[in-house]
Short mmCIF file of C-alpha atoms in Angstrom, two decimals:
data_model
loop_
_atom_site.label_atom_id
_atom_site.label_comp_id
_atom_site.label_asym_id
_atom_site.label_seq_id
_atom_site.Cartn_x
_atom_site.Cartn_y
_atom_site.Cartn_z
CA UNK A 1 130.51 67.38 109.74
CA UNK A 2 127.71 68.22 107.35
CA UNK A 3 125.15 68.36 110.15
CA UNK A 4 127.39 70.54 112.32
CA UNK A 5 128.02 72.86 109.38
CA UNK A 6 124.31 73.09 108.67
CA UNK A 7 123.55 73.91 112.30
CA UNK A 8 126.28 76.54 112.31
CA UNK A 9 124.84 78.13 109.16
CA UNK A 10 121.37 78.16 110.69
CA UNK A 11 122.68 79.88 113.80
CA UNK A 12 124.54 82.41 111.68
CA UNK A 13 121.46 83.13 109.58
CA UNK A 14 119.41 83.56 112.74
CA UNK A 15 121.86 86.07 114.14
CA UNK A 16 122.02 87.90 110.83
CA UNK A 17 118.33 88.01 110.05
CA UNK A 18 116.85 88.43 113.55
CA UNK A 19 113.74 86.55 112.43
CA UNK A 20 113.48 84.03 115.23
CA UNK A 21 110.30 83.99 117.32
CA UNK A 22 111.32 84.64 120.95
CA UNK A 23 108.04 83.37 122.44
CA UNK A 24 105.58 81.14 120.60
CA UNK A 25 102.66 81.99 122.89
CA UNK A 26 103.05 85.72 122.19
CA UNK A 27 102.83 85.30 118.45
CA UNK A 28 100.00 82.82 118.74
CA UNK A 29 98.06 85.49 120.63
CA UNK A 30 99.00 88.18 118.11
CA UNK A 31 97.75 85.99 115.27
CA UNK A 32 94.31 85.79 116.94
CA UNK A 33 94.31 89.55 117.52
CA UNK A 34 94.97 90.15 113.82
CA UNK A 35 92.21 87.74 112.87
CA UNK A 36 89.90 89.72 115.15
CA UNK A 37 90.93 92.93 113.39
CA UNK A 38 90.25 91.25 110.06
CA UNK A 39 86.83 89.94 111.10
CA UNK A 40 85.80 93.39 112.34
CA UNK A 41 87.59 95.42 109.69
CA UNK A 42 86.42 93.60 106.57
CA UNK A 43 82.65 94.18 106.94
CA UNK A 44 83.22 97.67 108.35
CA UNK A 45 85.38 98.80 105.44
CA UNK A 46 83.15 97.09 102.88
CA UNK A 47 80.16 98.94 104.30
CA UNK A 48 82.09 102.23 104.25
CA UNK A 49 83.10 101.62 100.62
CA UNK A 50 79.47 100.94 99.74
CA UNK A 51 78.32 104.19 101.36
CA UNK A 52 81.05 106.29 99.74
CA UNK A 53 80.37 104.93 96.26
CA UNK A 54 76.63 104.24 96.06
CA UNK A 55 74.98 106.43 98.69
CA UNK A 56 77.26 109.33 99.52
CA UNK A 57 78.80 109.67 96.03
CA UNK A 58 82.14 110.99 97.30
CA UNK A 59 83.10 112.58 93.96
CA UNK A 60 80.18 115.00 94.29
CA UNK A 61 80.73 115.79 97.97
CA UNK A 62 84.41 116.80 97.81
CA UNK A 63 85.45 113.72 99.80
CA UNK A 64 88.01 112.22 97.43
CA UNK A 65 90.72 112.29 100.09
CA UNK A 66 88.49 110.41 102.54
CA UNK A 67 87.74 107.81 99.89
CA UNK A 68 91.48 107.24 99.39
CA UNK A 69 91.85 106.53 103.10
CA UNK A 70 89.09 103.92 102.77
CA UNK A 71 90.97 102.29 99.87
CA UNK A 72 94.20 102.21 101.88
CA UNK A 73 92.41 100.67 104.88
CA UNK A 74 90.77 98.04 102.70
CA UNK A 75 94.13 97.01 101.22
CA UNK A 76 95.54 96.78 104.73
CA UNK A 77 92.68 94.54 105.88
CA UNK A 78 93.33 92.27 102.90
CA UNK A 79 96.92 91.68 104.13
CA UNK A 80 95.98 90.70 107.68
CA UNK A 81 95.08 86.99 107.11
CA UNK A 82 98.50 86.24 105.57
CA UNK A 83 100.31 88.04 108.39
CA UNK A 84 98.19 86.25 111.00
CA UNK A 85 98.95 82.89 109.35
CA UNK A 86 102.70 83.45 109.64
CA UNK A 87 102.43 84.38 113.31
CA UNK A 88 100.21 81.35 113.93
CA UNK A 89 102.97 79.17 112.47
CA UNK A 90 105.48 80.86 114.82
CA UNK A 91 107.14 82.78 112.00
CA UNK A 92 107.79 86.53 112.00
CA UNK A 93 107.91 86.52 108.21
CA UNK A 94 107.19 84.35 105.20
CA UNK A 95 110.05 82.11 104.15
CA UNK A 96 109.40 83.10 100.53
CA UNK A 97 111.31 86.34 100.01
CA UNK A 98 108.94 87.55 97.30
CA UNK A 99 105.90 87.16 99.55
CA UNK A 100 107.76 88.68 102.49
CA UNK A 101 108.82 91.77 100.56
CA UNK A 102 105.43 92.14 98.94
CA UNK A 103 103.74 92.11 102.34
CA UNK A 104 106.07 94.78 103.70
CA UNK A 105 105.66 96.82 100.53
CA UNK A 106 101.86 96.76 100.94
CA UNK A 107 102.04 97.64 104.64
CA UNK A 108 104.45 100.54 104.00
CA UNK A 109 102.35 101.81 101.09
CA UNK A 110 99.04 101.59 102.93
CA UNK A 111 100.40 103.24 106.06
CA UNK A 112 101.99 106.03 104.02
CA UNK A 113 98.78 106.62 102.07
CA UNK A 114 96.64 106.69 105.22
CA UNK A 115 98.95 109.18 106.90
CA UNK A 116 99.26 111.38 103.80
CA UNK A 117 95.51 111.71 103.30
CA UNK A 118 94.75 112.12 107.02
CA UNK A 119 97.24 114.97 107.21
CA UNK A 120 95.81 116.55 104.07
CA UNK A 121 92.31 116.48 105.58
CA UNK A 122 93.60 118.03 108.83
CA UNK A 123 95.46 120.81 106.98
CA UNK A 124 92.34 121.56 104.96
CA UNK A 125 90.30 121.91 108.14
CA UNK A 126 93.04 124.09 109.66
CA UNK A 127 92.94 126.55 106.74
CA UNK A 128 89.14 126.61 106.77
CA UNK A 129 89.14 127.66 110.43
CA UNK A 130 92.33 129.56 111.20
CA UNK A 131 92.81 131.24 107.83
CA UNK A 132 89.19 131.62 106.81
CA UNK A 133 88.83 133.91 103.80
CA UNK A 134 92.30 133.25 102.45
CA UNK A 135 92.93 131.08 99.42
CA UNK A 136 93.00 127.46 100.54
CA UNK A 137 95.18 125.47 98.15
CA UNK A 138 94.10 122.18 99.77
CA UNK A 139 90.46 122.92 98.96
CA UNK A 140 91.43 123.35 95.33
CA UNK A 141 93.51 120.16 95.31
CA UNK A 142 90.89 117.94 96.92
CA UNK A 143 88.46 118.61 94.06
CA UNK A 144 90.84 116.95 91.59
CA UNK A 145 91.17 113.13 91.53
CA UNK A 146 94.49 113.52 89.72
CA UNK A 147 96.02 114.88 92.94
CA UNK A 148 95.09 111.70 94.79
CA UNK A 149 96.71 109.62 92.05
CA UNK A 150 99.82 111.81 92.29
CA UNK A 151 100.02 111.24 96.07
CA UNK A 152 99.92 107.48 95.54
CA UNK A 153 102.65 107.72 92.91
CA UNK A 154 104.85 109.86 95.16
CA UNK A 155 104.55 107.24 97.88
CA UNK A 156 105.93 104.50 95.64
CA UNK A 157 109.61 105.65 95.75
CA UNK A 158 109.40 105.67 99.55
CA UNK A 159 108.40 102.00 99.59
CA UNK A 160 110.84 100.74 96.95
CA UNK A 161 113.59 99.94 99.54
CA UNK A 162 111.42 97.09 100.83
CA UNK A 163 111.78 95.41 97.42
CA UNK A 164 115.60 95.51 97.21
CA UNK A 165 117.09 92.05 96.72
CA UNK A 166 119.55 92.44 99.62
CA UNK A 167 116.72 93.21 102.03
CA UNK A 168 117.14 90.04 104.08
CA UNK A 169 114.25 88.78 106.11
CA UNK A 170 112.48 92.14 106.12
CA UNK A 171 114.67 93.57 108.90
CA UNK A 172 117.05 96.47 109.37
CA UNK A 173 120.57 97.01 110.70
CA UNK A 174 122.53 95.01 113.27
CA UNK A 175 123.62 92.21 110.90
CA UNK A 176 126.86 90.40 111.48
CA UNK A 177 127.79 91.05 107.86
CA UNK A 178 126.75 94.57 106.82
CA UNK A 179 127.45 95.59 103.24
CA UNK A 180 127.32 99.16 101.96
CA UNK A 181 124.10 98.47 100.03
CA UNK A 182 122.57 96.93 103.16
CA UNK A 183 123.48 99.99 105.19
CA UNK A 184 122.21 102.54 102.65
CA UNK A 185 118.94 100.68 102.06
CA UNK A 186 118.26 100.13 105.75
CA UNK A 187 119.11 103.71 106.68
CA UNK A 188 116.86 105.14 103.98
CA UNK A 189 114.00 102.88 105.00
CA UNK A 190 114.35 103.81 108.67
CA UNK A 191 114.43 107.54 107.84
CA UNK A 192 111.20 107.14 105.86
CA UNK A 193 109.65 105.05 108.63
CA UNK A 194 110.31 107.65 111.31
CA UNK A 195 109.76 110.85 109.34
CA UNK A 196 106.37 109.73 108.00
CA UNK A 197 105.17 109.51 111.61
CA UNK A 198 107.04 112.25 113.45
CA UNK A 199 106.63 115.11 110.96
CA UNK A 200 102.88 114.54 110.41
CA UNK A 201 102.34 114.28 114.17
CA UNK A 202 104.05 117.65 114.70
CA UNK A 203 101.80 119.12 112.00
CA UNK A 204 98.75 117.62 113.69
CA UNK A 205 99.65 119.05 117.09
CA UNK A 206 100.22 122.47 115.55
CA UNK A 207 96.88 122.40 113.71
CA UNK A 208 95.06 121.24 116.84
CA UNK A 209 96.53 123.97 119.04
CA UNK A 210 95.74 126.69 116.50
CA UNK A 211 92.17 125.51 115.97
CA UNK A 212 91.52 125.25 119.73
CA UNK A 213 92.88 128.77 120.24
CA UNK A 214 90.65 129.99 117.44
CA UNK A 215 87.67 128.33 119.11
CA UNK A 216 88.32 130.19 122.34
CA UNK A 217 88.39 133.56 120.59
CA UNK A 218 85.30 133.06 118.46
CA UNK A 219 81.78 134.17 119.29
CA UNK A 220 79.07 131.75 120.35
CA UNK A 221 77.36 131.69 116.96
CA UNK A 222 80.45 130.31 115.21
CA UNK A 223 81.44 127.71 117.78
CA UNK A 224 79.50 124.78 116.31
CA UNK A 225 81.58 124.72 113.13
CA UNK A 226 84.78 125.20 115.08
CA UNK A 227 83.98 122.38 117.48
CA UNK A 228 83.53 120.06 114.51
CA UNK A 229 86.95 121.11 113.20
CA UNK A 230 88.44 120.37 116.63
CA UNK A 231 86.83 116.91 116.61
CA UNK A 232 88.29 116.23 113.16
CA UNK A 233 91.90 116.99 114.09
CA UNK A 234 91.54 115.36 117.51
CA UNK A 235 90.23 112.17 115.92
CA UNK A 236 93.28 112.10 113.65
CA UNK A 237 95.54 112.72 116.65
CA UNK A 238 93.89 109.78 118.42
CA UNK A 239 94.56 107.53 115.41
CA UNK A 240 98.21 108.60 115.40
CA UNK A 241 98.62 108.29 119.17
CA UNK A 242 97.05 104.84 119.38
CA UNK A 243 98.17 103.25 116.12
CA UNK A 244 101.37 104.85 114.87
CA UNK A 245 103.36 106.53 117.65
CA UNK A 246 103.76 103.50 119.99
CA UNK A 247 105.16 101.24 117.27
CA UNK A 248 107.49 104.01 116.09
CA UNK A 249 108.93 104.46 119.58
CA UNK A 250 109.31 100.69 119.95
CA UNK A 251 111.07 100.61 116.57
CA UNK A 252 113.63 103.15 117.78
CA UNK A 253 114.24 101.13 120.95
CA UNK A 254 114.57 97.91 118.96
CA UNK A 255 117.20 99.40 116.63
CA UNK A 256 119.18 100.73 119.59
CA UNK A 257 119.13 97.36 121.36
CA UNK A 258 120.01 95.47 118.19
CA UNK A 259 122.99 97.70 117.35
CA UNK A 260 124.33 97.20 120.87
CA UNK A 261 123.86 93.41 120.47
CA UNK A 262 121.87 93.00 123.69
CA UNK A 263 120.28 89.70 122.71
CA UNK A 264 118.26 89.17 125.91
CA UNK A 265 116.76 92.65 125.74
CA UNK A 266 116.14 92.28 122.01
CA UNK A 267 114.06 89.16 122.56
CA UNK A 268 111.72 91.21 124.76
CA UNK A 269 111.68 94.38 122.66
CA UNK A 270 110.97 92.41 119.48
CA UNK A 271 107.78 91.03 121.03
CA UNK A 272 106.74 94.50 122.20
CA UNK A 273 107.43 95.98 118.77
CA UNK A 274 105.52 93.26 116.90
CA UNK A 275 102.63 93.59 119.34
CA UNK A 276 102.45 97.36 118.79
CA UNK A 277 102.64 96.83 115.03
CA UNK A 278 99.59 94.58 115.31
CA UNK A 279 97.93 97.38 117.29
CA UNK A 280 98.76 99.82 114.49
CA UNK A 281 96.63 97.76 112.10
CA UNK A 282 93.62 98.86 114.15
CA UNK A 283 93.64 102.16 112.24
CA UNK A 284 91.33 100.46 109.74
CA UNK A 285 88.80 100.30 112.61
CA UNK A 286 89.35 103.85 113.88
CA UNK A 287 89.43 105.74 110.59
CA UNK A 288 85.60 105.64 110.17
CA UNK A 289 85.43 107.96 113.19
CA UNK A 290 87.41 110.48 111.18
CA UNK A 291 84.97 110.17 108.28
CA UNK A 292 82.03 110.86 110.60
CA UNK A 293 83.66 113.96 112.11
CA UNK A 294 84.88 115.24 108.74
CA UNK A 295 81.57 115.02 106.99
CA UNK A 296 78.24 114.79 108.78
CA UNK A 297 76.64 113.85 105.46
CA UNK A 298 78.62 110.60 105.42
CA UNK A 299 77.63 109.88 109.02
CA UNK A 300 73.96 110.42 108.25
CA UNK A 301 74.14 108.36 105.07
CA UNK A 302 75.80 105.48 106.93
CA UNK A 303 73.33 105.52 109.80
CA UNK A 304 70.37 105.93 107.44
CA UNK A 305 71.47 102.86 105.48
CA UNK A 306 72.39 100.48 108.27
CA UNK A 307 70.48 101.87 111.28
CA UNK A 308 67.31 103.57 109.98
CA UNK A 309 65.34 103.21 113.24
CA UNK A 310 68.19 104.65 115.24
CA UNK A 311 68.42 107.50 112.73
CA UNK A 312 64.76 108.41 113.16
CA UNK A 313 65.08 108.65 116.95
CA UNK A 314 68.47 110.37 117.21
CA UNK A 315 68.78 112.40 113.98
CA UNK A 316 65.27 113.47 112.96
CA UNK A 317 66.75 116.52 111.22
CA UNK A 318 69.48 114.68 109.39
CA UNK A 319 71.31 116.79 106.87
CA UNK A 320 71.96 114.03 104.36
CA UNK A 321 69.74 113.59 101.34
CA UNK A 322 68.17 116.14 99.07
CA UNK A 323 66.19 119.19 100.01
CA UNK A 324 62.92 119.99 98.33
CA UNK A 325 60.83 123.09 98.71
CA UNK A 326 57.12 122.76 99.31
CA UNK A 327 54.90 125.78 98.82
CA UNK A 328 51.63 126.09 100.70
CA UNK A 329 49.17 128.88 99.88
CA UNK A 330 46.33 129.92 102.13
CA UNK A 331 44.00 132.91 102.46
CA UNK A 332 43.83 134.91 105.69
CA UNK A 333 41.12 137.24 106.90
CA UNK A 334 42.59 140.22 105.06
CA UNK A 335 42.28 140.50 101.30
CA UNK A 336 44.96 138.72 99.31
CA UNK A 337 46.84 135.58 99.89
CA UNK A 338 49.96 134.67 101.79
CA UNK A 339 52.49 132.17 100.53
CA UNK A 340 54.56 130.14 102.97
CA UNK A 341 57.52 128.08 101.80
CA UNK A 342 59.28 125.53 103.92
CA UNK A 343 61.93 122.88 103.31
CA UNK A 344 61.33 119.18 103.64
CA UNK A 345 64.29 116.83 103.90
CA UNK A 346 64.07 113.61 102.01
CA UNK A 347 66.01 110.73 103.51
CA UNK A 348 68.51 108.90 101.42
#
């Protein structure tokens, strides 16, 4: 009787929590993918942190928002080994509720921070191009480190629902026993999950369309700056389209299937959703492209530090570093002298 009761409780918990692994081979593969993201992402983000702090000096180059994205990516990379370990053990979550909730809290916080600062950078570029000459409030905000701290603090209330005690197994909705607190917590979390992707994506599309239209109307002499602005917003759109949108769509499908109690379909959709979530962690590998498009000085500093030979052949007129003025004086055939001044760029 005790064994039968235990088995019945296990089955009930499985149906309530939806934490079973439908296919061991799928999650074994996903664990190796995450380890690959970790192996590539750790040295990449460490090198980017080094450049931002010691070579580029982000606080002097108005790149505080970009530096915050680097911090968010680094925290995300730090979570990947634990997540990969759980998948390798054929578990969708850690059995310890504290560890499980902490992991989801970190993932929600890091994703929210990345999106918030990427959108801020895109809006800043939009105002610089489309509304050139008008007062750009983003340009004023990005000079203050206190604003970045405020953004992080505002993100905390949006991640608190992942720490609620009744948050069973890090899942949402479709439980056999649904309490009012369960329902409110899950609904709030899902609203945050979807709005933090959909609303920023709409903003990105709007900024991209306006900047492209501005590029078409501008004269040839101004097109270089505008093309760079287009590359910035397009790179952010690529990050959203590859990393965030697919998992968000899969999340919506998963919730619909779970609420209708289609267990066979749920077993498939769960694997698709978890696979796309693993893909979303690749934003820590794609974000450096945004840094390069946003600030050519960062690109030049990075290449000068880690690829100096390549820099000399491809970017002989690199714009990173300091500029010194050398004055040469010579005498021509006519009386008097002529002074010629030219700029020499010193590499970082």
